[in-house]
Amino acid sequence: MKIVHLIGYFQPEFGYKEYYIARNQAKKGHEVHVVTSDRVFPFPDYSRLAKEIGVSASRAREVGESEIDGILVHRQKTIFELKEFILIKGVKKLLKKINPDIVHAYAPNQGSTALGALHKKELGYFLIGDDQVFTKDGKPTPYSSIKGMIRYNLFQSSLSQFYFNRCDVIFCPNAASKDYIGEKFGVKDKTEVVPIGFDPDFYHFDQKSRETIRKKYGVGEAETAVLLVGRLTPDKGFDRVIKLSEDIPKKSKAKILIVGDGSFKKELENQVRSLVVSDKVFFAGFVPERDLYQYYSAADIGVWPKRPSVGISNATGCELPILVPNDAMMNHLVGRGNGLAFEPSSERDLFDKLNLMITSRDSITMRMRKNAKKFAGDTLSYEKLALRDIEAYEQYKRLLK
């Protein structure tokens, strides 16, 4: 089967769903293409990110075709770019040449994705929409700033409406996004939840890594390692967990390991010093994406105190019990007894749930680890999620008969 993944920006060095889905489809013998721009997404402070992972600090990528992990990548010349909105040349001509059965088009706010909707009727492929809505205080919103709101209401909302109307099915990462898109754009009958997953080739439990990382940071096997992973920015809520560290009983022997770098790092380090918890909280700094499995393996509990993250599914793939807010963006990720959810606005509930997982590490939390392994294999593996494109296409074909 011929499958095209159409997206404004494609950077496999950072991971992300579109790479893992395409990669696993190629592994299963399908002819898989990615049609994208000649630029990397305009990440904040991209030059530092690039340096950390050892790639070019320039956002520009060479126009043309290349192959990675069995995926044929077509980088098209950029015509126009504003923020994350980008238009590229030659999409129709390329789609006509490839003649795909399926076009999986991501993120209509990126502009070029909507070209998949524009050419659908003429070229006759099955169109899968895929959109992840921004979050604010646990609720879905399609923009993250006042300027973004204006841009969205003046233009991008209409573009999204056109895109969703043309889609045959729309994949949403969680119930909150599904409900928002279904109600906002009147496409409830097309939407379904397909969670963010993990690739077992990159994320799996590794006992040797567990021993090595714990030894590096002085965490004994009888101690509980609590892991925080992500860019160190104020909206992650890592300061909430650090604040709680001073109240965790010493007899529990818990230590917090923070993996990541970012603009908020100095504030977090100052907080650790002011609370006098330097013996409990450690900063590992930036860790390349491909090495994160070692830290997930080393930890006993992973905490995401505020925002959803692809790291939650990756951690689950490494059999790590998780603690997340009880909201529609994330609570589906602890629905199999693989972790706990706390009330987002309650510091007390966050502390109580974290303390319970720490103090019951050898009983409740160990059961969560076993449940995480099963949940990951049954539901979150990209080896299985990659099949959803084909399953949706085949179901559509059956309905036409």
Tab-separated table of C-alpha atoms in Angstrom:
chain	number	residue	atom	x	y	z
A	1	MET	CA	0.000	0.000	0.000
A	2	LYS	CA	1.199	3.532	-0.783
A	3	ILE	CA	1.001	5.938	2.153
A	4	VAL	CA	1.947	9.624	2.198
A	5	HIS	CA	2.487	11.563	5.417
A	6	LEU	CA	1.964	15.257	4.671
A	7	ILE	CA	3.289	17.718	7.237
A	8	GLY	CA	4.749	21.211	7.240
A	9	TYR	CA	7.809	20.266	9.274
A	10	PHE	CA	9.552	16.904	9.604
A	11	GLN	CA	12.513	16.420	11.937
A	12	PRO	CA	13.081	12.720	12.749
A	13	GLU	CA	16.052	13.610	14.954
A	14	PHE	CA	13.527	14.856	17.539
A	15	GLY	CA	11.265	11.822	17.288
A	16	TYR	CA	7.547	12.707	17.137
A	17	LYS	CA	4.565	10.694	16.023
A	18	GLU	CA	4.787	11.287	12.277
A	19	TYR	CA	8.277	9.772	12.155
A	20	TYR	CA	7.476	6.735	14.288
A	21	ILE	CA	4.207	5.968	12.466
A	22	ALA	CA	5.869	6.243	9.048
A	23	ARG	CA	8.851	4.199	10.201
A	24	ASN	CA	6.712	1.330	11.461
A	25	GLN	CA	4.572	1.307	8.324
A	26	ALA	CA	7.731	1.025	6.227
A	27	LYS	CA	8.906	-1.845	8.443
A	28	LYS	CA	5.680	-3.679	7.597
A	29	GLY	CA	6.440	-3.482	3.889
A	30	HIS	CA	4.340	-0.511	2.800
A	31	GLU	CA	5.649	2.148	0.411
A	32	VAL	CA	5.837	5.162	2.714
A	33	HIS	CA	6.533	8.776	1.748
A	34	VAL	CA	6.834	11.968	3.783
A	35	VAL	CA	6.062	15.194	1.923
A	36	THR	CA	7.304	18.190	3.870
A	37	SER	CA	9.119	21.524	3.730
A	38	ASP	CA	12.813	22.313	3.501
A	39	ARG	CA	12.795	23.683	7.053
A	40	VAL	CA	12.768	22.503	10.647
A	41	PHE	CA	9.965	23.624	12.955
A	42	PRO	CA	10.688	27.080	14.494
A	43	PHE	CA	11.365	25.767	17.982
A	44	PRO	CA	12.200	28.432	20.583
A	45	ASP	CA	15.973	28.534	21.006
A	46	TYR	CA	16.442	26.040	18.165
A	47	SER	CA	20.176	26.722	17.838
A	48	ARG	CA	20.768	25.422	21.353
A	49	LEU	CA	18.535	22.407	20.757
A	50	ALA	CA	20.454	21.602	17.585
A	51	LYS	CA	23.787	21.870	19.359
A	52	GLU	CA	22.592	19.559	22.124
A	53	ILE	CA	21.672	16.775	19.708
A	54	GLY	CA	24.527	17.382	17.275
A	55	VAL	CA	22.684	18.580	14.150
A	56	SER	CA	22.946	21.716	12.029
A	57	ALA	CA	21.944	24.926	13.799
A	58	SER	CA	20.368	26.126	10.564
A	59	ARG	CA	16.660	25.469	10.140
A	60	ALA	CA	17.171	25.027	6.402
A	61	ARG	CA	17.275	21.545	4.901
A	62	GLU	CA	18.233	20.620	1.356
A	63	VAL	CA	15.396	20.431	-1.161
A	64	GLY	CA	15.083	16.986	-2.731
A	65	GLU	CA	14.555	13.321	-1.938
A	66	SER	CA	16.262	11.183	0.680
A	67	GLU	CA	15.608	7.972	2.560
A	68	ILE	CA	15.564	7.336	6.299
A	69	ASP	CA	14.571	4.027	7.890
A	70	GLY	CA	12.802	2.951	4.716
A	71	ILE	CA	10.827	6.222	4.454
A	72	LEU	CA	11.115	8.255	1.240
A	73	VAL	CA	11.351	11.887	2.352
A	74	HIS	CA	10.480	14.610	-0.167
A	75	ARG	CA	11.566	18.081	0.965
A	76	GLN	CA	9.815	20.758	-1.079
A	77	LYS	CA	10.830	24.398	-1.465
A	78	THR	CA	9.144	26.827	0.931
A	79	ILE	CA	7.026	29.570	-0.646
A	80	PHE	CA	5.937	31.374	2.521
A	81	GLU	CA	6.398	31.005	6.284
A	82	LEU	CA	4.909	32.885	9.246
A	83	LYS	CA	5.427	31.406	12.711
A	84	GLU	CA	4.482	27.724	12.258
A	85	PHE	CA	2.359	28.405	9.144
A	86	ILE	CA	4.255	27.282	6.062
A	87	LEU	CA	3.384	26.785	2.386
A	88	ILE	CA	5.454	24.586	0.084
A	89	LYS	CA	5.708	24.107	-3.691
A	90	GLY	CA	4.790	21.131	-5.808
A	91	VAL	CA	2.486	19.184	-3.488
A	92	LYS	CA	-0.170	18.387	-6.094
A	93	LYS	CA	2.394	17.347	-8.708
A	94	LEU	CA	4.150	15.083	-6.212
A	95	LEU	CA	0.932	13.499	-4.929
A	96	LYS	CA	-0.144	12.832	-8.493
A	97	LYS	CA	3.194	11.153	-9.214
A	98	ILE	CA	3.129	8.976	-6.074
A	99	ASN	CA	-0.582	8.121	-6.514
A	100	PRO	CA	-1.104	7.167	-2.835
A	101	ASP	CA	-3.897	5.068	-1.374
A	102	ILE	CA	-3.719	7.052	1.874
A	103	VAL	CA	-2.653	10.594	2.719
A	104	HIS	CA	-2.146	11.158	6.453
A	105	ALA	CA	-2.109	14.948	6.873
A	106	TYR	CA	-0.985	16.467	10.181
A	107	ALA	CA	-1.759	19.802	11.860
A	108	PRO	CA	-3.867	22.079	9.616
A	109	ASN	CA	-2.403	25.135	11.363
A	110	GLN	CA	0.807	24.429	9.428
A	111	GLY	CA	-0.888	25.393	6.159
A	112	SER	CA	0.654	22.944	3.713
A	113	THR	CA	-1.310	20.130	5.330
A	114	ALA	CA	-4.519	21.657	3.962
A	115	LEU	CA	-3.188	21.043	0.445
A	116	GLY	CA	-3.913	17.382	1.089
A	117	ALA	CA	-7.557	18.321	1.586
A	118	LEU	CA	-7.532	20.619	-1.451
A	119	HIS	CA	-6.439	17.879	-3.874
A	120	LYS	CA	-8.312	14.945	-2.307
A	121	LYS	CA	-11.339	14.914	-4.605
A	122	GLU	CA	-9.341	15.173	-7.806
A	123	LEU	CA	-6.713	12.584	-6.863
A	124	GLY	CA	-9.071	10.229	-5.036
A	125	TYR	CA	-7.016	9.137	-2.012
A	126	PHE	CA	-8.253	8.339	1.502
A	127	LEU	CA	-7.527	11.347	3.726
A	128	ILE	CA	-6.667	10.995	7.411
A	129	GLY	CA	-6.654	14.180	9.479
A	130	ASP	CA	-4.488	14.366	12.569
A	131	ASP	CA	-4.564	17.339	14.907
A	132	GLN	CA	-3.291	18.051	18.409
A	133	VAL	CA	-4.824	21.067	20.088
A	134	PHE	CA	-2.814	23.301	22.424
A	135	THR	CA	-3.720	23.137	26.096
A	136	LYS	CA	-4.174	25.825	28.678
A	137	ASP	CA	-4.928	24.876	32.272
A	138	GLY	CA	-5.872	21.390	31.131
A	139	LYS	CA	-8.422	22.602	28.572
A	140	PRO	CA	-7.952	22.474	24.797
A	141	THR	CA	-7.415	25.737	22.926
A	142	PRO	CA	-6.199	26.126	19.325
A	143	TYR	CA	-3.760	28.938	20.129
A	144	SER	CA	-1.229	29.818	22.822
A	145	SER	CA	-1.151	33.637	22.723
A	146	ILE	CA	-3.261	36.734	21.971
A	147	LYS	CA	-1.622	37.067	18.553
A	148	GLY	CA	-2.297	33.411	17.966
A	149	MET	CA	-5.955	33.895	18.868
A	150	ILE	CA	-6.310	36.741	16.360
A	151	ARG	CA	-4.529	34.776	13.634
A	152	TYR	CA	-6.663	31.722	14.374
A	153	ASN	CA	-10.013	33.534	14.318
A	154	LEU	CA	-9.198	35.573	11.213
A	155	PHE	CA	-7.820	32.773	9.087
A	156	GLN	CA	-6.752	29.447	10.536
A	157	SER	CA	-10.194	28.470	11.842
A	158	SER	CA	-11.623	28.615	8.305
A	159	LEU	CA	-8.658	26.667	6.954
A	160	SER	CA	-9.175	24.000	9.618
A	161	GLN	CA	-12.889	23.803	8.799
A	162	PHE	CA	-12.095	23.150	5.134
A	163	TYR	CA	-9.496	20.542	6.104
A	164	PHE	CA	-11.770	18.688	8.538
A	165	ASN	CA	-14.696	18.702	6.098
A	166	ARG	CA	-12.567	16.936	3.482
A	167	CYS	CA	-11.067	14.350	5.866
A	168	ASP	CA	-12.488	10.809	5.835
A	169	VAL	CA	-11.425	10.249	9.442
A	170	ILE	CA	-9.768	12.473	12.063
A	171	PHE	CA	-7.337	11.125	14.659
A	172	CYS	CA	-7.179	12.969	17.998
A	173	PRO	CA	-4.670	12.199	20.777
A	174	ASN	CA	-7.144	12.358	23.671
A	175	ALA	CA	-10.797	12.845	24.600
A	176	ALA	CA	-10.440	16.605	25.159
A	177	SER	CA	-9.117	17.183	21.634
A	178	LYS	CA	-11.726	14.831	20.169
A	179	ASP	CA	-14.588	16.664	21.881
A	180	TYR	CA	-13.240	20.105	20.961
A	181	ILE	CA	-12.691	19.328	17.281
A	182	GLY	CA	-15.939	17.389	16.975
A	183	GLU	CA	-18.048	20.176	18.459
A	184	LYS	CA	-16.159	23.188	17.087
A	185	PHE	CA	-16.105	21.965	13.491
A	186	GLY	CA	-19.204	19.749	13.424
A	187	VAL	CA	-17.307	16.540	12.605
A	188	LYS	CA	-18.118	14.326	15.600
A	189	ASP	CA	-18.899	11.340	13.391
A	190	LYS	CA	-15.380	11.425	11.912
A	191	THR	CA	-13.271	11.802	15.062
A	192	GLU	CA	-11.670	9.031	17.059
A	193	VAL	CA	-9.006	8.856	19.747
A	194	VAL	CA	-5.654	7.450	18.645
A	195	PRO	CA	-3.221	8.121	21.504
A	196	ILE	CA	0.344	9.314	21.256
A	197	GLY	CA	2.420	6.153	21.423
A	198	PHE	CA	6.004	4.942	21.733
A	199	ASP	CA	8.387	3.019	19.509
A	200	PRO	CA	9.608	-0.159	21.259
A	201	ASP	CA	12.803	-0.103	19.198
A	202	PHE	CA	13.798	3.039	21.103
A	203	TYR	CA	11.855	2.858	24.367
A	204	HIS	CA	12.008	-0.258	26.518
A	205	PHE	CA	13.044	-1.211	30.033
A	206	ASP	CA	16.760	-1.905	30.378
A	207	GLN	CA	18.098	-3.288	33.650
A	208	LYS	CA	21.740	-2.441	32.926
A	209	SER	CA	20.838	1.201	32.250
A	210	ARG	CA	18.809	1.273	35.454
A	211	GLU	CA	21.822	0.211	37.476
A	212	THR	CA	24.214	2.586	35.677
A	213	ILE	CA	22.067	5.733	35.999
A	214	ARG	CA	21.116	5.080	39.620
A	215	LYS	CA	24.759	4.578	40.510
A	216	LYS	CA	25.702	7.800	38.697
A	217	TYR	CA	23.318	9.881	40.832
A	218	GLY	CA	23.766	7.968	44.061
A	219	VAL	CA	20.304	6.406	44.157
A	220	GLY	CA	20.345	3.116	46.034
A	221	GLU	CA	18.123	0.260	44.928
A	222	ALA	CA	16.129	0.632	48.165
A	223	GLU	CA	15.500	4.317	47.384
A	224	THR	CA	12.713	5.652	45.155
A	225	ALA	CA	13.717	7.675	42.093
A	226	VAL	CA	11.097	10.214	40.987
A	227	LEU	CA	11.668	11.420	37.422
A	228	LEU	CA	10.751	14.750	35.790
A	229	VAL	CA	11.517	14.968	32.052
A	230	GLY	CA	11.106	17.830	29.592
A	231	ARG	CA	12.122	21.343	28.619
A	232	LEU	CA	12.628	23.382	31.778
A	233	THR	CA	10.001	26.085	31.302
A	234	PRO	CA	7.526	27.607	33.800
A	235	ASP	CA	4.500	25.936	32.214
A	236	LYS	CA	5.773	22.415	32.983
A	237	GLY	CA	5.049	22.770	36.703
A	238	PHE	CA	8.258	21.074	37.844
A	239	ASP	CA	8.538	23.644	40.645
A	240	ARG	CA	5.408	22.113	42.199
A	241	VAL	CA	7.148	18.778	42.661
A	242	ILE	CA	10.340	20.382	43.982
A	243	LYS	CA	8.243	22.277	46.537
A	244	LEU	CA	6.744	18.998	47.730
A	245	SER	CA	10.157	17.386	48.123
A	246	GLU	CA	10.737	19.098	51.472
A	247	ASP	CA	7.599	17.414	52.853
A	248	ILE	CA	8.425	13.891	51.702
A	249	PRO	CA	9.404	11.919	54.824
A	250	LYS	CA	13.112	11.187	55.020
A	251	LYS	CA	12.409	7.573	55.887
A	252	SER	CA	10.901	7.103	52.413
A	253	LYS	CA	14.348	7.702	50.894
A	254	ALA	CA	13.002	9.358	47.751
A	255	LYS	CA	15.119	11.370	45.325
A	256	ILE	CA	14.011	13.534	42.413
A	257	LEU	CA	15.920	13.457	39.124
A	258	ILE	CA	15.205	16.256	36.634
A	259	VAL	CA	16.153	15.584	33.009
A	260	GLY	CA	16.173	18.472	30.549
A	261	ASP	CA	17.377	22.005	29.991
A	262	GLY	CA	15.712	25.328	29.332
A	263	SER	CA	15.042	28.912	30.327
A	264	PHE	CA	13.630	28.033	33.760
A	265	LYS	CA	16.579	25.968	34.945
A	266	LYS	CA	18.207	28.670	37.096
A	267	GLU	CA	14.907	29.368	38.870
A	268	LEU	CA	14.519	25.675	39.653
A	269	GLU	CA	18.105	25.428	40.892
A	270	ASN	CA	17.532	28.478	43.119
A	271	GLN	CA	14.368	26.880	44.464
A	272	VAL	CA	16.279	23.715	45.363
A	273	ARG	CA	18.889	25.761	47.230
A	274	SER	CA	16.333	27.901	49.074
A	275	LEU	CA	14.405	24.828	50.230
A	276	VAL	CA	17.656	23.120	51.247
A	277	VAL	CA	16.789	19.942	49.347
A	278	SER	CA	19.997	19.565	47.330
A	279	ASP	CA	20.376	16.100	48.815
A	280	LYS	CA	17.015	15.086	47.321
A	281	VAL	CA	16.886	16.847	43.934
A	282	PHE	CA	19.387	16.360	41.092
A	283	PHE	CA	19.670	17.937	37.639
A	284	ALA	CA	20.837	15.627	34.853
A	285	GLY	CA	20.795	18.318	32.151
A	286	PHE	CA	19.898	17.663	28.528
A	287	VAL	CA	19.718	14.012	27.466
A	288	PRO	CA	19.414	13.056	23.759
A	289	GLU	CA	16.061	11.567	22.767
A	290	ARG	CA	17.576	8.184	21.960
A	291	ASP	CA	19.103	7.913	25.464
A	292	LEU	CA	15.997	8.780	27.469
A	293	TYR	CA	14.987	5.124	27.827
A	294	GLN	CA	17.922	4.751	30.207
A	295	TYR	CA	16.445	7.340	32.583
A	296	TYR	CA	12.912	5.965	32.317
A	297	SER	CA	14.373	2.553	33.179
A	298	ALA	CA	16.287	3.988	36.142
A	299	ALA	CA	13.253	5.680	37.702
A	300	ASP	CA	10.475	4.243	39.857
A	301	ILE	CA	7.882	6.982	39.247
A	302	GLY	CA	7.465	9.510	36.430
A	303	VAL	CA	5.578	12.737	37.183
A	304	TRP	CA	4.052	15.139	34.650
A	305	PRO	CA	2.531	17.795	36.937
A	306	LYS	CA	0.897	20.077	34.386
A	307	ARG	CA	1.222	19.611	30.619
A	308	PRO	CA	0.756	16.555	28.388
A	309	SER	CA	3.911	15.232	26.772
A	310	VAL	CA	5.033	12.542	24.345
A	311	GLY	CA	7.334	11.473	27.169
A	312	ILE	CA	4.411	9.948	29.080
A	313	SER	CA	3.873	7.222	26.483
A	314	ASN	CA	7.623	6.723	26.075
A	315	ALA	CA	7.945	6.281	29.842
A	316	THR	CA	5.085	3.786	29.863
A	317	GLY	CA	6.900	1.870	27.138
A	318	CYS	CA	9.793	1.584	29.602
A	319	GLU	CA	7.392	0.145	32.229
A	320	LEU	CA	7.481	3.288	34.372
A	321	PRO	CA	4.471	4.026	36.659
A	322	ILE	CA	3.226	7.577	36.089
A	323	LEU	CA	1.478	10.376	37.979
A	324	VAL	CA	-0.478	12.901	35.884
A	325	PRO	CA	-3.311	15.434	36.285
A	326	ASN	CA	-6.850	14.066	36.270
A	327	ASP	CA	-8.075	15.847	33.140
A	328	ALA	CA	-9.301	14.825	29.710
A	329	MET	CA	-5.908	15.549	28.158
A	330	MET	CA	-4.060	12.934	30.189
A	331	ASN	CA	-6.213	10.687	32.374
A	332	HIS	CA	-6.578	8.087	29.595
A	333	LEU	CA	-2.869	7.378	30.050
A	334	VAL	CA	-3.393	5.952	33.558
A	335	GLY	CA	-6.563	4.012	32.826
A	336	ARG	CA	-4.975	0.562	33.035
A	337	GLY	CA	-3.701	0.602	36.597
A	338	ASN	CA	-0.291	1.825	35.449
A	339	GLY	CA	-0.296	4.997	37.557
A	340	LEU	CA	-2.404	7.559	39.372
A	341	ALA	CA	-4.119	10.842	38.503
A	342	PHE	CA	-4.357	13.810	40.880
A	343	GLU	CA	-6.702	16.787	40.919
A	344	PRO	CA	-4.866	19.472	38.902
A	345	SER	CA	-5.616	22.365	41.275
A	346	SER	CA	-4.851	20.496	44.502
A	347	GLU	CA	-1.295	20.535	45.861
A	348	ARG	CA	-2.519	18.311	48.668
A	349	ASP	CA	-3.784	15.650	46.276
A	350	LEU	CA	-0.569	15.810	44.246
A	351	PHE	CA	1.439	15.260	47.419
A	352	ASP	CA	-0.818	12.482	48.716
A	353	LYS	CA	-0.708	10.534	45.438
A	354	LEU	CA	3.046	10.978	45.058
A	355	ASN	CA	3.656	9.987	48.664
A	356	LEU	CA	1.450	6.905	48.237
A	357	MET	CA	3.431	5.780	45.198
A	358	ILE	CA	6.719	6.370	47.026
A	359	THR	CA	5.796	4.616	50.260
A	360	SER	CA	4.163	1.656	48.488
A	361	ARG	CA	6.923	1.131	45.942
A	362	ASP	CA	7.305	-2.555	46.748
A	363	SER	CA	3.587	-3.314	46.464
A	364	ILE	CA	1.210	-0.956	44.630
A	365	THR	CA	3.848	0.726	42.482
A	366	MET	CA	5.375	-2.605	41.464
A	367	ARG	CA	1.951	-3.738	40.245
A	368	MET	CA	1.706	-0.492	38.292
A	369	ARG	CA	4.991	-1.347	36.580
A	370	LYS	CA	3.601	-4.693	35.408
A	371	ASN	CA	0.400	-3.012	34.248
A	372	ALA	CA	2.425	-0.382	32.374
A	373	LYS	CA	4.208	-3.097	30.416
A	374	LYS	CA	0.904	-4.653	29.335
A	375	PHE	CA	-0.780	-1.304	28.580
A	376	ALA	CA	2.185	-0.202	26.475
A	377	GLY	CA	2.271	-3.403	24.452
A	378	ASP	CA	-1.488	-3.665	23.958
A	379	THR	CA	-2.375	-0.025	23.288
A	380	LEU	CA	0.512	2.431	22.933
A	381	SER	CA	3.070	0.684	20.730
A	382	TYR	CA	3.583	2.404	17.378
A	383	GLU	CA	3.941	-1.064	15.886
A	384	LYS	CA	0.180	-1.352	16.467
A	385	LEU	CA	-0.812	2.306	16.098
A	386	ALA	CA	0.824	2.375	12.658
A	387	LEU	CA	-1.856	-0.078	11.552
A	388	ARG	CA	-4.678	2.355	12.363
A	389	ASP	CA	-4.152	4.143	9.031
A	390	ILE	CA	-4.600	0.886	7.141
A	391	GLU	CA	-7.518	-0.280	9.313
A	392	ALA	CA	-9.381	3.009	8.800
A	393	TYR	CA	-8.784	2.807	5.042
A	394	GLU	CA	-9.978	-0.801	4.818
A	395	GLN	CA	-13.069	-0.044	6.889
A	396	TYR	CA	-13.880	2.841	4.556
A	397	LYS	CA	-13.486	0.586	1.509
A	398	ARG	CA	-15.817	-2.012	3.039
A	399	LEU	CA	-18.492	0.621	3.577
A	400	LEU	CA	-18.305	1.587	-0.097
A	401	LYS	CA	-19.100	-1.950	-1.259
